[in-house]
Amino acid sequence: MTLIDGKKVADTIKEEIAAEVDKMVANGQKRPHLAAILVGHDGGSETYVANKVRSCEQCGFTSTLIRFEDDVTEETLLEAISRLNNDKDVDGFIVQLPLPKHISEQKIIEAIDYRKDVDGFHPVNVGRMSIGLPCFVSATPAGILELLSRYDIETKGKRCVVLGRSNIVGKPVATLMMQKHNPGDATVTVCHSATKDIKEICREADIIIAALGHPGFVTADMVKPGAVIIDVGTTRVPDASRKSGFRLCGDVDFENVAPLCSFITPVPGGVGPMTICSLMKNTLLAGQHAIY
Ligand code: GUN
């Protein structure tokens, strides 16, 4: 069994990006600039955004954090987006999700200029991704494919089961895994809350990508010996022994599943670090005006 070290791969990629930025600056170009909008004080969102800002520093990017309180109006948020769309110095920006209930996430996402949508959530980017055109691919799916590629994991002709159908992970990763491309070219089955016989379907899988947000869902009896397991789960489970008061739990019963696998990602330290790193790659693309 090989443990996939997402942290190590992400650090390598961030060094590659920093070297690319050094070259851009030496050529008289400006540093890529990522802006992030954070609404409210959700613990998870605060941590993610702080990690994104720190990663920008590691990559040599400029970053700007714009904060609003929970009671911000949709109109104010749309105005901030419009300013960022028109700000020539900002190459790409994100609005950290989830947003408070009184704000339409879809309206916010669609207000972002797709050429600055480094999250890859805008319908133009989603549509382009689904037909294999150059675009910003959303960060977690892109990070998963990067891991498969860097670990030389064969995907062509393999049976891939995706657990979960979210717009952020399940749907886009299923789309990418079936694309005529490497990694990709797999036969993909997407399972969700209405799927019958989920255990039997998983047992047929050469690759399982678990993105349900259900701690320990994938058990040893669902895994074919030699399978590749990618765990996208990051549920915060209360843990009084930790300073933070919680620990991150994946969707896979790691202890019992890991001995069966050829490759497996741990939680934390697997897919998580790759997600931020993919956002950095998209920001570099935005800084190079590669998506238009
Ligand atoms: N919330 C959870 N994941 C993400 C992400 O990738 N981007 C944004 N903007 N919000 C998120």
mmCIF file of C-alpha atoms in Angstrom, residues 161-165 189-205 208-210 212 214 217-219 221-223:
data_model
loop_
_atom_site.group_PDB
_atom_site.id
_atom_site.type_symbol
_atom_site.label_atom_id
_atom_site.label_comp_id
_atom_site.label_asym_id
_atom_site.label_seq_id
_atom_site.Cartn_x
_atom_site.Cartn_y
_atom_site.Cartn_z
ATOM 1 C CA VAL A 161 -16.854 5.030 -8.585
ATOM 2 C CA VAL A 162 -17.534 8.585 -7.379
ATOM 3 C CA LEU A 163 -19.492 8.814 -4.131
ATOM 4 C CA GLY A 164 -21.367 12.122 -3.980
ATOM 5 C CA ARG A 165 -22.814 14.454 -6.610
ATOM 6 C CA THR A 189 -20.320 5.498 -11.945
ATOM 7 C CA VAL A 190 -21.679 8.229 -9.678
ATOM 8 C CA CYS A 191 -23.413 7.051 -6.493
ATOM 9 C CA HIS A 192 -25.546 9.267 -4.247
ATOM 10 C CA SER A 193 -28.186 9.188 -1.537
ATOM 11 C CA ALA A 194 -30.731 7.450 -3.804
ATOM 12 C CA THR A 195 -28.334 4.780 -5.132
ATOM 13 C CA LYS A 196 -29.298 1.178 -4.457
ATOM 14 C CA ASP A 197 -26.673 -1.533 -3.846
ATOM 15 C CA ILE A 198 -23.906 0.973 -3.194
ATOM 16 C CA LYS A 199 -21.665 -1.627 -1.516
ATOM 17 C CA GLU A 200 -21.850 -3.963 -4.541
ATOM 18 C CA ILE A 201 -21.099 -1.082 -6.922
ATOM 19 C CA CYS A 202 -18.073 -0.023 -4.834
ATOM 20 C CA ARG A 203 -16.725 -3.580 -4.749
ATOM 21 C CA GLU A 204 -16.422 -3.472 -8.570
ATOM 22 C CA ALA A 205 -14.351 -0.275 -8.451
ATOM 23 C CA ILE A 208 -13.122 5.050 -5.444
ATOM 24 C CA ILE A 209 -13.401 8.819 -5.003
ATOM 25 C CA ALA A 210 -15.365 9.426 -1.795
ATOM 26 C CA LEU A 212 -19.997 12.481 0.617
ATOM 27 C CA HIS A 214 -20.107 11.102 5.796
ATOM 28 C CA PHE A 217 -18.727 5.634 5.079
ATOM 29 C CA VAL A 218 -16.386 3.492 2.963
ATOM 30 C CA THR A 219 -15.720 0.303 4.923
ATOM 31 C CA ASP A 221 -16.247 -4.795 2.821
ATOM 32 C CA MET A 222 -16.828 -2.198 0.047
ATOM 33 C CA VAL A 223 -13.278 -2.247 -1.287
#
